[in-house]
mmCIF file of C-alpha atoms in Angstrom:
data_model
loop_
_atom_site.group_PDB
_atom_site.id
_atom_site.type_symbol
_atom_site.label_atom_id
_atom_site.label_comp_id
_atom_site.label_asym_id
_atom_site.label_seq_id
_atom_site.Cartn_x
_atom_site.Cartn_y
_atom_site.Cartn_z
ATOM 1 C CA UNK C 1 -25.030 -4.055 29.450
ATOM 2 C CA UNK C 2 -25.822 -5.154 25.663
ATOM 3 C CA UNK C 3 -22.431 -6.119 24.199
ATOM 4 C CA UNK C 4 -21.302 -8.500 21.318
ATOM 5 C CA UNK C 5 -17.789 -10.270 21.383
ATOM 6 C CA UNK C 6 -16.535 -11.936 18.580
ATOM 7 C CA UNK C 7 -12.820 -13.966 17.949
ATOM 8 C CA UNK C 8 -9.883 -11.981 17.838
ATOM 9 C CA UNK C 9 -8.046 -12.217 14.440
ATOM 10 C CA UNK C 10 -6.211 -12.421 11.972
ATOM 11 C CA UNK C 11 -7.871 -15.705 10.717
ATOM 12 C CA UNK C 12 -5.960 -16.722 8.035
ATOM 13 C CA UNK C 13 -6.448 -19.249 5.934
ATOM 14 C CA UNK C 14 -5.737 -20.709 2.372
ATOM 15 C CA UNK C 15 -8.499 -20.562 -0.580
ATOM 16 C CA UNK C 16 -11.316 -23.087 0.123
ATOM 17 C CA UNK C 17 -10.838 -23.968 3.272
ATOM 18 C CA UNK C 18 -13.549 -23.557 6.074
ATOM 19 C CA UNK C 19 -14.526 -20.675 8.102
ATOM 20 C CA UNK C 20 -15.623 -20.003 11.359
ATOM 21 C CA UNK C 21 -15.489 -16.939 13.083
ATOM 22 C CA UNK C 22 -16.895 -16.966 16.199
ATOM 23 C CA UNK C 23 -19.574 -14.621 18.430
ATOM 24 C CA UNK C 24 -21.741 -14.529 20.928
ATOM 25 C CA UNK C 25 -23.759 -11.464 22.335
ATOM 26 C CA UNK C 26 -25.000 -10.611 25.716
ATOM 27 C CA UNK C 27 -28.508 -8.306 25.259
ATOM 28 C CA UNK C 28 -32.064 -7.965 27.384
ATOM 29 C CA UNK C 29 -35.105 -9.115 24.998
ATOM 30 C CA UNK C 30 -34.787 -10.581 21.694
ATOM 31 C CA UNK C 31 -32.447 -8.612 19.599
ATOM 32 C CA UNK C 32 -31.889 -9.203 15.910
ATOM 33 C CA UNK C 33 -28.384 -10.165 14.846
ATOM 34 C CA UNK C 34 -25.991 -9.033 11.739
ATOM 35 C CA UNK C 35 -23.082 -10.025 10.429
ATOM 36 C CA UNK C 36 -21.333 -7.093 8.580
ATOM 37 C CA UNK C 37 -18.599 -7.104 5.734
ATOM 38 C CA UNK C 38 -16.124 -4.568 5.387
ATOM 39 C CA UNK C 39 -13.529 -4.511 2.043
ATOM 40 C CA UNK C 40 -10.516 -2.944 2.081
ATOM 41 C CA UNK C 41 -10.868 0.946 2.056
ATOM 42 C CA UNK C 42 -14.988 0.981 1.875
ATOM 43 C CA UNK C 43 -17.876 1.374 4.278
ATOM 44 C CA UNK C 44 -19.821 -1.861 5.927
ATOM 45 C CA UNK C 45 -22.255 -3.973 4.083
ATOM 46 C CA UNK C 46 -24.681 -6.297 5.197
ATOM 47 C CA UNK C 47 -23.750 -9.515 4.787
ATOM 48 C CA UNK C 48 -26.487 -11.539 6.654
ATOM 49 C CA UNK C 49 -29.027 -11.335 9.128
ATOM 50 C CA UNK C 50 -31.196 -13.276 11.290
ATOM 51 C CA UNK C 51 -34.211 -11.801 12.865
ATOM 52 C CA UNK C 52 -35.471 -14.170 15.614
ATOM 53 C CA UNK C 53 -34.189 -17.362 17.287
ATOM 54 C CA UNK C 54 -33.250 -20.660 15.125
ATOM 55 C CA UNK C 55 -33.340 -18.250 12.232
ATOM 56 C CA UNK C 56 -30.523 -19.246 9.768
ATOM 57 C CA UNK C 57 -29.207 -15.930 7.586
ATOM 58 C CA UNK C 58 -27.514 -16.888 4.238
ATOM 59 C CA UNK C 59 -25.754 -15.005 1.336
ATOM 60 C CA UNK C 60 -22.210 -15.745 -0.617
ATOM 61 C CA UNK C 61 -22.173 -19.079 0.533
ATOM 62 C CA UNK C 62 -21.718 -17.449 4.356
ATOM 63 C CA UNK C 63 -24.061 -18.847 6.937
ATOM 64 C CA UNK C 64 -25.245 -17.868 10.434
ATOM 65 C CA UNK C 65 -27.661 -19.202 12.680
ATOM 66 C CA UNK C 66 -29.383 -17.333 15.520
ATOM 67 C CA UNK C 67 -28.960 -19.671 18.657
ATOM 68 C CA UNK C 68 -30.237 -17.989 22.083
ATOM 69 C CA UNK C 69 -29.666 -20.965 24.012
ATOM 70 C CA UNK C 70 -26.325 -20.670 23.399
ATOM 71 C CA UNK C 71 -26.205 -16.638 22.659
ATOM 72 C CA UNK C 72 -24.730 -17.122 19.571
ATOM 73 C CA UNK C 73 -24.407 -16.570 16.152
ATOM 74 C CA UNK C 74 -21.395 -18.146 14.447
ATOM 75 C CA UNK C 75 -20.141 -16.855 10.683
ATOM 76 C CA UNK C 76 -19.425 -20.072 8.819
ATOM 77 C CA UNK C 77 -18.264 -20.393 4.823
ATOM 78 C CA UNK C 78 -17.691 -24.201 3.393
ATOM 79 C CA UNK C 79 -14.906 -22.846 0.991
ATOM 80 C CA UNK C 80 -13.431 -19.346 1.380
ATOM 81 C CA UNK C 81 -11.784 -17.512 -1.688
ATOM 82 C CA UNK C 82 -9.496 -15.123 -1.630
ATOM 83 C CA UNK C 83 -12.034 -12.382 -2.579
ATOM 84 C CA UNK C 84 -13.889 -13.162 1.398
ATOM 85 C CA UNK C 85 -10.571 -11.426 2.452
ATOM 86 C CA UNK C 86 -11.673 -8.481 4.503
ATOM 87 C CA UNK C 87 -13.241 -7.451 8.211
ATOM 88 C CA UNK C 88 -16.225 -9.026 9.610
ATOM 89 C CA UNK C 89 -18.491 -7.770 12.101
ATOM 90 C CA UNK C 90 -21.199 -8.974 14.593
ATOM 91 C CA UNK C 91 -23.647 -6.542 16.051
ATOM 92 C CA UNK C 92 -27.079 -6.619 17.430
ATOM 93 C CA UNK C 93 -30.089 -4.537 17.061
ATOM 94 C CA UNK C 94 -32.329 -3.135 20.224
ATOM 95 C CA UNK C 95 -35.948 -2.269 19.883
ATOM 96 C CA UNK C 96 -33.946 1.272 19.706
ATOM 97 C CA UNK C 97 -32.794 1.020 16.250
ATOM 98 C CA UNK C 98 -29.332 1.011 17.883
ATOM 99 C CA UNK C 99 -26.597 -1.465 16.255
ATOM 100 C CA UNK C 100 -23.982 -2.609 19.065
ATOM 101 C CA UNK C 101 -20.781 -3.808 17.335
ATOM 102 C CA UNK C 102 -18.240 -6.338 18.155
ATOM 103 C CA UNK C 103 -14.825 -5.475 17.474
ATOM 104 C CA UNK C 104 -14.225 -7.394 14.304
ATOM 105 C CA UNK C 105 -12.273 -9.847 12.830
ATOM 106 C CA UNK C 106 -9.906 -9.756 9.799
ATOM 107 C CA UNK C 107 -9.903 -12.885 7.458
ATOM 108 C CA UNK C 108 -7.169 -13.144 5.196
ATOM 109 C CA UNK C 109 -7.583 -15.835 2.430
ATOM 110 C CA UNK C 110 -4.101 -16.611 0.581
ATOM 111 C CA UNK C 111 -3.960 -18.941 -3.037
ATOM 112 C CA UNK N 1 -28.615 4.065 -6.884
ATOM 113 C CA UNK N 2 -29.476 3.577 -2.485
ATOM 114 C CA UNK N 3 -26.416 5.258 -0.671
ATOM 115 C CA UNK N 4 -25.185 7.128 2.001
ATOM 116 C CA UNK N 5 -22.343 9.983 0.533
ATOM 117 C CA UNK N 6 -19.781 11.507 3.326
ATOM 118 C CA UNK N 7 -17.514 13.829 2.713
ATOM 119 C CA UNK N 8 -14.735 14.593 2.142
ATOM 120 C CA UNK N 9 -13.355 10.682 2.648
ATOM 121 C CA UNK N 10 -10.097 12.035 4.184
ATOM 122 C CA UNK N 11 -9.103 15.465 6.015
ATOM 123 C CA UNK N 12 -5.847 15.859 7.646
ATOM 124 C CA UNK N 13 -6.479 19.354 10.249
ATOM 125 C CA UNK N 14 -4.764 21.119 13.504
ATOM 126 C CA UNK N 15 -6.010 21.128 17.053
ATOM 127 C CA UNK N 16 -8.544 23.773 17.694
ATOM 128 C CA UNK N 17 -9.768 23.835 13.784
ATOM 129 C CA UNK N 18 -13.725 23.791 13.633
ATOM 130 C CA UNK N 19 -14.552 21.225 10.752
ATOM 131 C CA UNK N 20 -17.931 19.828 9.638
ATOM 132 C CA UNK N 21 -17.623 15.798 7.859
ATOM 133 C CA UNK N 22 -21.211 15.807 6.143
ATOM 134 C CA UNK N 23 -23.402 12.721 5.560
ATOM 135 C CA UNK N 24 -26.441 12.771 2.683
ATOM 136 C CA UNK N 25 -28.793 9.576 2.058
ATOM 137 C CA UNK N 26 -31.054 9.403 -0.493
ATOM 138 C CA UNK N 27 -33.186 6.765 0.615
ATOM 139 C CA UNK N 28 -35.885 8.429 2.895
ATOM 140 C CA UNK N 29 -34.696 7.189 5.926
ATOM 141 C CA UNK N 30 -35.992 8.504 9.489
ATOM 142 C CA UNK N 31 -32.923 6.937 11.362
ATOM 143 C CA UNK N 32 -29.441 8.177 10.476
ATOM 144 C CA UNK N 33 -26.421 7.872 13.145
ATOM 145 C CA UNK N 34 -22.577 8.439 13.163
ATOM 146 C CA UNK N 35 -19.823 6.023 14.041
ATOM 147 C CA UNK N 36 -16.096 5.876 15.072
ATOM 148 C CA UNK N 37 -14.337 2.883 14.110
ATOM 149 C CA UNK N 38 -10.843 2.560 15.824
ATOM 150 C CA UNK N 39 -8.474 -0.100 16.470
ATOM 151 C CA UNK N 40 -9.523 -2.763 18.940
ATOM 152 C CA UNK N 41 -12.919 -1.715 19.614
ATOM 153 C CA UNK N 42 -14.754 -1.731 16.806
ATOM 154 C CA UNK N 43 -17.858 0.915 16.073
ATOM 155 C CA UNK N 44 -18.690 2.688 18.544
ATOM 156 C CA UNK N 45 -22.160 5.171 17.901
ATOM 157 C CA UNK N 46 -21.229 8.916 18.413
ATOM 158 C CA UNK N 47 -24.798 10.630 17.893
ATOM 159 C CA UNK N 48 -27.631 9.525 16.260
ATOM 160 C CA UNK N 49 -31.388 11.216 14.750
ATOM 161 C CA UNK N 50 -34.586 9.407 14.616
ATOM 162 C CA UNK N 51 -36.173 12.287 12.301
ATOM 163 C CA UNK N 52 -35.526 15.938 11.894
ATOM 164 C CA UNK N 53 -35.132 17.817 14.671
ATOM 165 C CA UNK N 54 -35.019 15.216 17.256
ATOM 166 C CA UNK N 55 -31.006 13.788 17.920
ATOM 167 C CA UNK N 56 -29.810 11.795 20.767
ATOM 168 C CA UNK N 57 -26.163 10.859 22.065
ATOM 169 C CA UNK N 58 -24.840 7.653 21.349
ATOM 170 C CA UNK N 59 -21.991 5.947 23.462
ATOM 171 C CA UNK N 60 -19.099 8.135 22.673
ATOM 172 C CA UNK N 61 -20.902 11.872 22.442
ATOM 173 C CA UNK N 62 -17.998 14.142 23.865
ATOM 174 C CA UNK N 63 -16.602 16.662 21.418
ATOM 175 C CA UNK N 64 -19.099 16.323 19.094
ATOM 176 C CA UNK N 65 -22.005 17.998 17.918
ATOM 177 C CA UNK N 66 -24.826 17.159 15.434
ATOM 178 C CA UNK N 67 -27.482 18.733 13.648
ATOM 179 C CA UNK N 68 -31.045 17.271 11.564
ATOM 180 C CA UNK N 69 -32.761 19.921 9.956
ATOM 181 C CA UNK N 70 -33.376 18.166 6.674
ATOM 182 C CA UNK N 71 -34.531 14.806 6.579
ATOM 183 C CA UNK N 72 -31.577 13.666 3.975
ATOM 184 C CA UNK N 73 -28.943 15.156 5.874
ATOM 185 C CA UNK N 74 -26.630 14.808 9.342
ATOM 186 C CA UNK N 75 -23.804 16.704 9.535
ATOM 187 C CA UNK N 76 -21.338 15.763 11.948
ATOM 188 C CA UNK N 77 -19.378 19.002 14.016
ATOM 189 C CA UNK N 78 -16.365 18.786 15.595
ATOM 190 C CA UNK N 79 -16.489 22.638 17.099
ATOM 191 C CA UNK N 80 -12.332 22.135 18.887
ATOM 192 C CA UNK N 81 -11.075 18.570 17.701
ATOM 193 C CA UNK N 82 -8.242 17.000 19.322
ATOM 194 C CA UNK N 83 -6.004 14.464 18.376
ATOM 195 C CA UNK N 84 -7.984 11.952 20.290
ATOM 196 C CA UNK N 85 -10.518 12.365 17.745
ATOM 197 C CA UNK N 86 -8.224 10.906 15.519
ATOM 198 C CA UNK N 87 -9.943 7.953 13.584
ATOM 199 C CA UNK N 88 -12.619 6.321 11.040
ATOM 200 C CA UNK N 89 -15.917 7.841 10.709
ATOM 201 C CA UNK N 90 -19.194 6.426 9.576
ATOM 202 C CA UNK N 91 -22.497 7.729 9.039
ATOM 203 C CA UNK N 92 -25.096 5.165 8.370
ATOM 204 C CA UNK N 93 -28.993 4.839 7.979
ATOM 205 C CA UNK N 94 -32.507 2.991 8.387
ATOM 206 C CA UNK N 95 -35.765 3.032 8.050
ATOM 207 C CA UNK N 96 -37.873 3.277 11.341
ATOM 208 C CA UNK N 97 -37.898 -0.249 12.887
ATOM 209 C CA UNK N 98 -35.707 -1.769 9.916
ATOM 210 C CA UNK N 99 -33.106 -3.986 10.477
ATOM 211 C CA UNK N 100 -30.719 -3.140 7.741
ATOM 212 C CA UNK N 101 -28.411 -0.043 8.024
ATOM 213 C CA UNK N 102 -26.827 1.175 5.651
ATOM 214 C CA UNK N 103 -23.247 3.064 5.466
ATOM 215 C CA UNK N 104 -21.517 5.382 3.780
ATOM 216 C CA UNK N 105 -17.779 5.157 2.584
ATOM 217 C CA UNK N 106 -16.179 6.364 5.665
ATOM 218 C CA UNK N 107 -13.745 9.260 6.431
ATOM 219 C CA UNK N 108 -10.510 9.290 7.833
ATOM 220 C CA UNK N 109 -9.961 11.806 9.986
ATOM 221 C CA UNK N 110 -6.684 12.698 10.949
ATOM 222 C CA UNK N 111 -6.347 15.802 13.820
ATOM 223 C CA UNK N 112 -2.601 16.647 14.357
#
């Protein structure tokens, strides 16, 4: 079935380093792929998106590109603060409107 | 201000103890759903509506009911909860088609 998986953390790592965290999705068609953000104690928020192959989403200084030769789509950051320190999710989206999660992965960013 | 409101954001109850978490957006959106976040496997979609009167189980459906009569609103019912139902809750929502979703706050549910 459709299914995202995605690094297991913590990644931890010191203020303005680089990030990766990876993941790569299994789905049938062409879904369109997310990467969510969720701060201590709040609800998700969209952090990027990419809607069709060799797209390239982009906000914060975060960046993802949508490879389906490779079924991926990689979170990257050139310099990490400690304010990026929080849970990050992957997930596709079906034709159905439904959003299929990976299982996150915590970033902690230390001074 | 766009947002999705639950409530309450926390509720400690007993076994057995009927208890409604509601969910409001204010947005317009045709496409509202409910969540469970919980260690290790991420979010996992309970129930979701694509427009009043018309809901649909998700991947995790047992012991849970839902209702859409208003367009806004989609309450989620937990008519016996057990302490397997223990964990985060999120209601989010989207336009027909749209990519974006967006979520409420989250409420931690806590069934002892």
């Amino acid at each position: 079935g459709d299914s995202v998986t995605q690094m297991e953390g913590p990644v931890t790592l010191s203020e303005e380093a680089f990030l990766t965290i990876n993941c790569t999705y299994t789905a049938t068609g062409y879904p369109s792929l997310f990467w969510y953000v969720q701060y201590p104690g709040e609800g998700l928020q969209l952090l990027l998106k990419a809607t069709k192959a060799d797209d390239k989403g982009s906000n914060k200084g975060f960046e993802a590109t949508y490879r389906k030769e490779t079924t991926s789509f990689h979170l990257e950051k050139g310099s990490v603060q400690v304010s990026d320190s929080a849970v990050y999710f992957c997930a596709l989206r079906l034709l159905s409107r439904k959003l299929i999660f990976g299982t996150g992965t915590r970033l902690q960013v230390f001074p | 201000e766009a947002q999705v409101t639950q409530n309450p954001r926390y509720l400690i109850t007993v076994t057995g103890k009927k208890l409604t978490v509601t969910c409001s957006q204010n947005m317009n959106h045709e496409y509202m759903s409910w969540y469970r976040q919980d260690p290790g496997l991420g979010l996992r979609q309970i129930y979701y509506s694509m427009n009043v009167e018309v809901t649909d189980k998700g991947d995790v459906p047992e012991g849970y009911k839902v209702s859409r009569k208003e367009k806004r609103n989609f309450p989620l019912i937990l008519e016996s909860p057990s302490p397997n139902q223990t964990s985060l809750y999120f209601c989010a929502s989207s336009v027909q088609g749209g990519a974006e979703a967006f979520f409420g706050q989250g409420t931690r549910l806590t069934v002892v």
